[in-house]
PDB file of C-alpha atoms in Angstrom:
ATOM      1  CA  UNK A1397      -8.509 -12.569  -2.746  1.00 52.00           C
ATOM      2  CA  UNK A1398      -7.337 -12.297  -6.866  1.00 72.00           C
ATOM      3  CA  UNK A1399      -4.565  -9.742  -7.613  1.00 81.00           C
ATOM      4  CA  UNK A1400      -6.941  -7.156  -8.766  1.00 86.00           C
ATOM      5  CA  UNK A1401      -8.879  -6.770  -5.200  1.00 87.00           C
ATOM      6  CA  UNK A1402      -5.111  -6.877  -3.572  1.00 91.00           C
ATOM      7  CA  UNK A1403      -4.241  -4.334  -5.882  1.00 92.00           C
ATOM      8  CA  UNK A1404      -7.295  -2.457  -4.772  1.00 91.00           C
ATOM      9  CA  UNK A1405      -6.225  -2.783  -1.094  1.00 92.00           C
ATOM     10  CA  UNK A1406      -2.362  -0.659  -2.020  1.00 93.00           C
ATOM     11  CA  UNK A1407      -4.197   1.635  -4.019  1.00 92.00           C
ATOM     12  CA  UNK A1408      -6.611   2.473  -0.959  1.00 91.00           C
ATOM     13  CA  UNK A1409      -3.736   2.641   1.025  1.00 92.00           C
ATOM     14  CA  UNK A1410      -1.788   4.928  -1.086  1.00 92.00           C
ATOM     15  CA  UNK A1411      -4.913   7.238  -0.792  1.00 90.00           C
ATOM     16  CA  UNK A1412      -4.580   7.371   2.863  1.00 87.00           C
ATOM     17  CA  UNK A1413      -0.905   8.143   2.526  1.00 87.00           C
ATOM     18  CA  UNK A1414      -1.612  10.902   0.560  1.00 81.00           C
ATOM     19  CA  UNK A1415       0.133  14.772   2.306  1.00 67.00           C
ATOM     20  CA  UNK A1416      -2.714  17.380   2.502  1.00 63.00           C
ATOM     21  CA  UNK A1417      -2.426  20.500   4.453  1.00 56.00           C
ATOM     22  CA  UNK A1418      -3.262  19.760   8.053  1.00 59.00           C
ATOM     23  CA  UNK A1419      -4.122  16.189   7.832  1.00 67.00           C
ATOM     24  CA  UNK A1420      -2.803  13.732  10.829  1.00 81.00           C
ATOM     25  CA  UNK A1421      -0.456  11.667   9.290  1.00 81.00           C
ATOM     26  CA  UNK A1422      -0.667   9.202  12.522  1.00 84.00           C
ATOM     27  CA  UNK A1423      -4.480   8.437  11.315  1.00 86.00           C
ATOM     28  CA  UNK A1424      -3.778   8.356   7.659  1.00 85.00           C
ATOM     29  CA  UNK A1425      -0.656   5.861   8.122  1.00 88.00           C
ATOM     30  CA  UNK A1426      -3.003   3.670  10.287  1.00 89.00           C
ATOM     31  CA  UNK A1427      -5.520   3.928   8.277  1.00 89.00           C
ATOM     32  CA  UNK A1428      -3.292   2.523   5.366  1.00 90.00           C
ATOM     33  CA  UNK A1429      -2.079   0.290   7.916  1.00 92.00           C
ATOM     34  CA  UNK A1430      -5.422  -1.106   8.242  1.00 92.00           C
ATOM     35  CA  UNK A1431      -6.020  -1.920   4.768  1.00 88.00           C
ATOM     36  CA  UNK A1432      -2.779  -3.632   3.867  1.00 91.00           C
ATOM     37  CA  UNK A1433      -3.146  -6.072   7.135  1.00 91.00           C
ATOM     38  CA  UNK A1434      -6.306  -7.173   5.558  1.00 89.00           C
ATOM     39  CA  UNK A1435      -5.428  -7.411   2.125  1.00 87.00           C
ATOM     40  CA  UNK A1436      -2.006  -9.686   2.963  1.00 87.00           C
ATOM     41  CA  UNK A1437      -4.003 -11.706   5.390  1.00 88.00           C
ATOM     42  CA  UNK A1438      -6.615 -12.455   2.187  1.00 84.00           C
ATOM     43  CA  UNK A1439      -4.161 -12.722  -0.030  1.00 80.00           C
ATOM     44  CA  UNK A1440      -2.788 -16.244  -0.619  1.00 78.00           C
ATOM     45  CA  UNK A1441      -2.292 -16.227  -4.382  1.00 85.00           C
ATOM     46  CA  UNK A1442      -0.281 -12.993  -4.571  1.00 90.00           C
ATOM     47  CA  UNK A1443       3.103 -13.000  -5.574  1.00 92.00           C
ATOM     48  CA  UNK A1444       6.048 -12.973  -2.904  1.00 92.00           C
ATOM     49  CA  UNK A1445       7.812 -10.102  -4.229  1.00 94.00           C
ATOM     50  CA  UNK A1446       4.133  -7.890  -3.996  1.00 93.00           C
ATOM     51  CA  UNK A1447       4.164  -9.281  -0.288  1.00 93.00           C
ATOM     52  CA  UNK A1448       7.330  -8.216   0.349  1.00 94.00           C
ATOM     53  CA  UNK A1449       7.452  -4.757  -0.809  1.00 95.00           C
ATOM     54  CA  UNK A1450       3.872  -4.238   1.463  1.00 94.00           C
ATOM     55  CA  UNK A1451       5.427  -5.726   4.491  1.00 94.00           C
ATOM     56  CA  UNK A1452       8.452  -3.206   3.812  1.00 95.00           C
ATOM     57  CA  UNK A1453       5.848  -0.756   3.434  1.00 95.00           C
ATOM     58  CA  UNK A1454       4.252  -1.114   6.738  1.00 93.00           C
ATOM     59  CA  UNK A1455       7.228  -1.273   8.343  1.00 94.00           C
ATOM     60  CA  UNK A1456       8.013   2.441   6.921  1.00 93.00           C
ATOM     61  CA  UNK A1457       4.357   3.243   8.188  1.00 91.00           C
ATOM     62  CA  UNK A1458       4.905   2.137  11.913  1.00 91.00           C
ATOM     63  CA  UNK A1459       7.828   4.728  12.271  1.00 90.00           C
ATOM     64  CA  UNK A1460       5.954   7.161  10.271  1.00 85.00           C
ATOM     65  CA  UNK A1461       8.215   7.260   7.114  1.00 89.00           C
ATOM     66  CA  UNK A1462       5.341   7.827   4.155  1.00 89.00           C
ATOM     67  CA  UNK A1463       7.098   8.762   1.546  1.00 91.00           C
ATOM     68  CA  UNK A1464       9.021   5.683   1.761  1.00 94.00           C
ATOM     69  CA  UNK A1465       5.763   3.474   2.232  1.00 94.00           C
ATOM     70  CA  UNK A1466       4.851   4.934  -0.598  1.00 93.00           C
ATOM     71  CA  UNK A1467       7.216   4.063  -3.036  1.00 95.00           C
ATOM     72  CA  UNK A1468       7.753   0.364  -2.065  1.00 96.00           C
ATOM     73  CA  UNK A1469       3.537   0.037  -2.050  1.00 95.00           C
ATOM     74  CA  UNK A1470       4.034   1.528  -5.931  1.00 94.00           C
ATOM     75  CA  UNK A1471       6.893  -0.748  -6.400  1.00 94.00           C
ATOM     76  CA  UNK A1472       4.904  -4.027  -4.910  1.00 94.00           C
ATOM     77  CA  UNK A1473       2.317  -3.202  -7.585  1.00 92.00           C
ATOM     78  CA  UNK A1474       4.519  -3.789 -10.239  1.00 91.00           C
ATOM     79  CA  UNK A1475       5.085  -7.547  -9.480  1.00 92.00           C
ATOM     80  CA  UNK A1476       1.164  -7.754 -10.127  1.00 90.00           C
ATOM     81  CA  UNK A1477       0.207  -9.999 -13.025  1.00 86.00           C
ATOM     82  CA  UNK A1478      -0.572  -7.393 -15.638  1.00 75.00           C
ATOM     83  CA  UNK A1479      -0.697  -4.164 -13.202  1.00 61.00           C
ATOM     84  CA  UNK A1480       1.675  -1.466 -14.149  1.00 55.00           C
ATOM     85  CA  UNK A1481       3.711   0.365 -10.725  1.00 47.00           C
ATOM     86  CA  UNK A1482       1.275   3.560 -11.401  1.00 53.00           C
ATOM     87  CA  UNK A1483      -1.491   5.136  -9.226  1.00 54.00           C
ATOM     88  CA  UNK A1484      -4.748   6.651 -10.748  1.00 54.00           C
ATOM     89  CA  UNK A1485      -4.710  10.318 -10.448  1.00 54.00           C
ATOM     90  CA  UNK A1486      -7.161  12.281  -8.040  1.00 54.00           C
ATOM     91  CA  UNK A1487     -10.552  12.788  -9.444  1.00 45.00           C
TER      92      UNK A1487
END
């Protein structure tokens, strides 16, 4: 997996982690879960630090902590080779 299909993978997950009104937060952190458990296990030439942050991040998700998730999944994509640590806007 490059760095731009990894970065892919947090930005999929940081749509799942997204708060709406009546959404199950359970299923959306799994969901994100999901995603970043196959995007580290593909991802061999991604920099520690990006690892790191994700695995902190998932961490956060199994006790339900999203807001935290999602800041160290923005973080992580910062340490991408020539990413910048900001999501795309909703369409």
């Amino acid at each position: 997996m490059n760095t731009n299909a990894f970065d892919r993978a947090i930005c999929d997950a940081l749509v799942h982690l997204r708060t709406t009104a009546g959404a199950d937060l359970a299923e959306q952190a799994e969901q994100a879960r999901k995603c970043l458990a196959q995007a580290v296990m593909d991802a061999p030439d991604v920099p520690a630090r990006a690892l790191e942050h994700v695995a902190a991040a998932d961490e956060h998700l199994e006790y339900g902590e999203l807001m935290e998730a999602r800041m160290l999944l923005t973080a992580a994509r910062g340490f991408l080779p020539g990413r910048r640590a900001v999501v795309p806007a909703r369409a």
